mmCIF file of C-alpha atoms in Angstrom:
data_model
loop_
_atom_site.group_PDB
_atom_site.id
_atom_site.type_symbol
_atom_site.label_atom_id
_atom_site.label_comp_id
_atom_site.label_asym_id
_atom_site.label_seq_id
_atom_site.Cartn_x
_atom_site.Cartn_y
_atom_site.Cartn_z
ATOM 1 C CA UNK A 167 32.840 64.430 156.994
ATOM 2 C CA UNK A 168 33.288 68.033 157.057
ATOM 3 C CA UNK A 169 33.974 69.614 160.323
ATOM 4 C CA UNK A 170 30.667 71.001 162.192
ATOM 5 C CA UNK A 171 30.554 74.820 161.471
ATOM 6 C CA UNK A 172 30.345 76.085 164.965
ATOM 7 C CA UNK A 173 34.075 75.212 164.676
ATOM 8 C CA UNK A 174 34.660 77.717 162.048
ATOM 9 C CA UNK A 175 35.250 81.603 162.915
ATOM 10 C CA UNK A 176 32.193 83.659 162.518
ATOM 11 C CA UNK A 177 31.904 87.189 160.829
ATOM 12 C CA UNK A 178 30.912 89.532 163.854
ATOM 13 C CA UNK A 179 30.772 92.195 161.132
ATOM 14 C CA UNK A 180 29.121 92.035 157.759
ATOM 15 C CA UNK A 181 32.680 92.649 156.093
ATOM 16 C CA UNK A 182 34.321 89.948 157.839
ATOM 17 C CA UNK A 183 32.661 87.167 155.329
ATOM 18 C CA UNK A 184 35.080 88.423 152.797
ATOM 19 C CA UNK A 185 37.861 87.877 154.234
ATOM 20 C CA UNK A 186 37.048 84.350 155.902
ATOM 21 C CA UNK A 187 35.776 83.272 152.124
ATOM 22 C CA UNK A 188 39.387 84.167 150.704
ATOM 23 C CA UNK A 189 41.026 82.347 153.587
ATOM 24 C CA UNK A 190 38.586 79.762 153.247
ATOM 25 C CA UNK A 191 38.863 79.044 149.634
ATOM 26 C CA UNK A 192 42.924 79.661 149.266
ATOM 27 C CA UNK A 193 42.759 76.487 151.857
ATOM 28 C CA UNK A 194 40.893 74.269 149.798
ATOM 29 C CA UNK A 195 37.851 74.302 152.605
ATOM 30 C CA UNK A 196 34.598 74.630 150.313
ATOM 31 C CA UNK A 197 32.639 73.040 153.656
ATOM 32 C CA UNK A 198 34.178 76.301 155.451
ATOM 33 C CA UNK A 199 33.028 78.401 152.225
ATOM 34 C CA UNK A 200 29.273 77.326 152.804
ATOM 35 C CA UNK A 201 29.262 77.763 155.984
ATOM 36 C CA UNK A 202 29.533 81.429 156.013
ATOM 37 C CA UNK A 203 25.811 81.117 153.907
ATOM 38 C CA UNK A 204 22.324 80.752 154.961
ATOM 39 C CA UNK A 205 21.113 77.450 154.544
ATOM 40 C CA UNK A 206 18.252 78.720 151.533
ATOM 41 C CA UNK A 207 21.179 80.921 150.396
ATOM 42 C CA UNK A 208 21.471 81.932 146.554
ATOM 43 C CA UNK A 209 24.691 82.307 144.914
ATOM 44 C CA UNK A 210 24.815 84.059 141.329
ATOM 45 C CA UNK A 211 27.432 81.191 140.077
ATOM 46 C CA UNK A 212 28.213 79.914 137.947
ATOM 47 C CA UNK A 213 28.008 83.031 135.827
ATOM 48 C CA UNK A 214 24.625 82.974 133.770
ATOM 49 C CA UNK A 215 23.326 80.024 136.463
ATOM 50 C CA UNK A 216 22.047 79.927 140.316
ATOM 51 C CA UNK A 217 22.980 77.578 142.977
ATOM 52 C CA UNK A 218 20.911 77.264 145.584
ATOM 53 C CA UNK A 219 21.395 75.653 149.425
ATOM 54 C CA UNK A 220 24.267 75.585 151.398
ATOM 55 C CA UNK A 221 24.502 71.723 150.708
ATOM 56 C CA UNK A 222 24.993 73.109 146.764
ATOM 57 C CA UNK A 223 27.418 75.596 147.400
ATOM 58 C CA UNK A 224 29.618 73.223 149.328
ATOM 59 C CA UNK A 225 29.257 70.956 146.306
ATOM 60 C CA UNK A 226 29.849 73.501 143.868
ATOM 61 C CA UNK A 227 33.069 75.058 145.460
ATOM 62 C CA UNK A 228 34.352 71.332 145.747
ATOM 63 C CA UNK A 229 34.759 71.635 142.361
ATOM 64 C CA UNK A 230 35.991 75.018 142.268
ATOM 65 C CA UNK A 231 38.466 74.055 144.815
ATOM 66 C CA UNK A 232 39.838 70.939 142.660
ATOM 67 C CA UNK A 233 41.558 73.652 140.824
ATOM 68 C CA UNK A 234 43.634 75.636 143.463
ATOM 69 C CA UNK A 235 42.185 78.808 142.418
ATOM 70 C CA UNK A 236 44.094 81.971 144.505
ATOM 71 C CA UNK A 237 41.539 84.533 145.541
ATOM 72 C CA UNK A 238 43.084 87.902 146.850
ATOM 73 C CA UNK A 239 41.332 90.191 149.489
ATOM 74 C CA UNK A 240 39.938 93.219 147.462
ATOM 75 C CA UNK A 241 39.624 95.862 149.375
ATOM 76 C CA UNK A 242 35.335 96.653 150.260
ATOM 77 C CA UNK A 243 33.486 99.401 149.529
ATOM 78 C CA UNK A 244 31.097 100.813 152.239
ATOM 79 C CA UNK A 245 28.331 98.591 154.075
ATOM 80 C CA UNK A 246 25.022 99.570 153.719
ATOM 81 C CA UNK A 247 23.324 98.730 157.064
ATOM 82 C CA UNK A 248 19.285 98.471 157.957
ATOM 83 C CA UNK A 249 18.479 96.282 160.767
ATOM 84 C CA UNK A 250 19.638 92.580 160.245
ATOM 85 C CA UNK A 251 19.752 93.053 156.615
ATOM 86 C CA UNK A 252 23.418 94.765 155.050
ATOM 87 C CA UNK A 253 24.608 94.747 151.433
ATOM 88 C CA UNK A 254 28.266 94.057 151.346
ATOM 89 C CA UNK A 255 30.485 94.748 147.611
ATOM 90 C CA UNK A 256 33.683 94.973 146.568
ATOM 91 C CA UNK A 257 35.348 96.118 143.100
ATOM 92 C CA UNK A 258 37.240 92.954 141.600
ATOM 93 C CA UNK A 259 41.210 94.150 141.000
ATOM 94 C CA UNK A 260 41.084 93.554 137.504
ATOM 95 C CA UNK A 261 38.165 97.113 137.522
ATOM 96 C CA UNK A 262 35.608 94.761 135.929
ATOM 97 C CA UNK A 263 32.365 95.008 136.717
ATOM 98 C CA UNK A 264 31.450 94.551 140.866
ATOM 99 C CA UNK A 265 30.640 91.775 143.564
ATOM 100 C CA UNK A 266 27.879 92.522 145.754
ATOM 101 C CA UNK A 267 26.019 90.582 148.873
ATOM 102 C CA UNK A 268 23.002 90.307 151.005
ATOM 103 C CA UNK A 269 24.082 89.627 154.778
ATOM 104 C CA UNK A 270 21.723 88.135 157.862
ATOM 105 C CA UNK A 271 22.444 89.210 161.090
ATOM 106 C CA UNK A 272 22.153 85.487 163.055
ATOM 107 C CA UNK A 273 20.597 85.581 166.447
ATOM 108 C CA UNK A 274 23.997 84.736 167.743
ATOM 109 C CA UNK A 275 24.962 88.681 166.255
ATOM 110 C CA UNK A 276 27.377 86.850 163.409
ATOM 111 C CA UNK A 277 26.379 87.706 160.033
ATOM 112 C CA UNK A 278 26.159 84.701 157.180
ATOM 113 C CA UNK A 279 25.308 85.104 152.998
ATOM 114 C CA UNK A 280 21.734 85.407 152.049
ATOM 115 C CA UNK A 281 22.240 86.372 148.288
ATOM 116 C CA UNK A 282 25.709 86.484 146.379
ATOM 117 C CA UNK A 283 26.330 87.908 143.214
ATOM 118 C CA UNK A 284 30.038 87.585 142.412
ATOM 119 C CA UNK A 285 30.282 88.902 138.982
ATOM 120 C CA UNK A 286 28.429 91.681 137.723
ATOM 121 C CA UNK A 287 29.481 91.862 133.965
ATOM 122 C CA UNK A 288 28.735 95.228 132.688
ATOM 123 C CA UNK A 289 26.103 94.555 129.349
ATOM 124 C CA UNK A 290 27.271 95.037 126.213
ATOM 125 C CA UNK A 291 26.732 98.522 124.481
#
């Protein structure tokens, strides 16, 4: 049974989510990755598809992390915040596309992902 999410470090700033995502992914912790998302979050993954809900995201990450991929921290771009909503983004280290997430402040002051677009691929020319 996965650990209750309260056992996980919370993202106290929107930018913390990216760091926690990399740490938990590299540890093979699919439940920990899913705990970074709101219950009804939408993840634009696999490419061309959508994964909806924290539970579905956990199931997806169990499959992805079974292959033991290695993630690296990426330097975030400046975060845009308006009230309890923020837009975070990072340019991938390979220089292709971009990553963007909409995150929302929770009642306890922490932040969770609401929308996650992990890969923007430029359209073909």
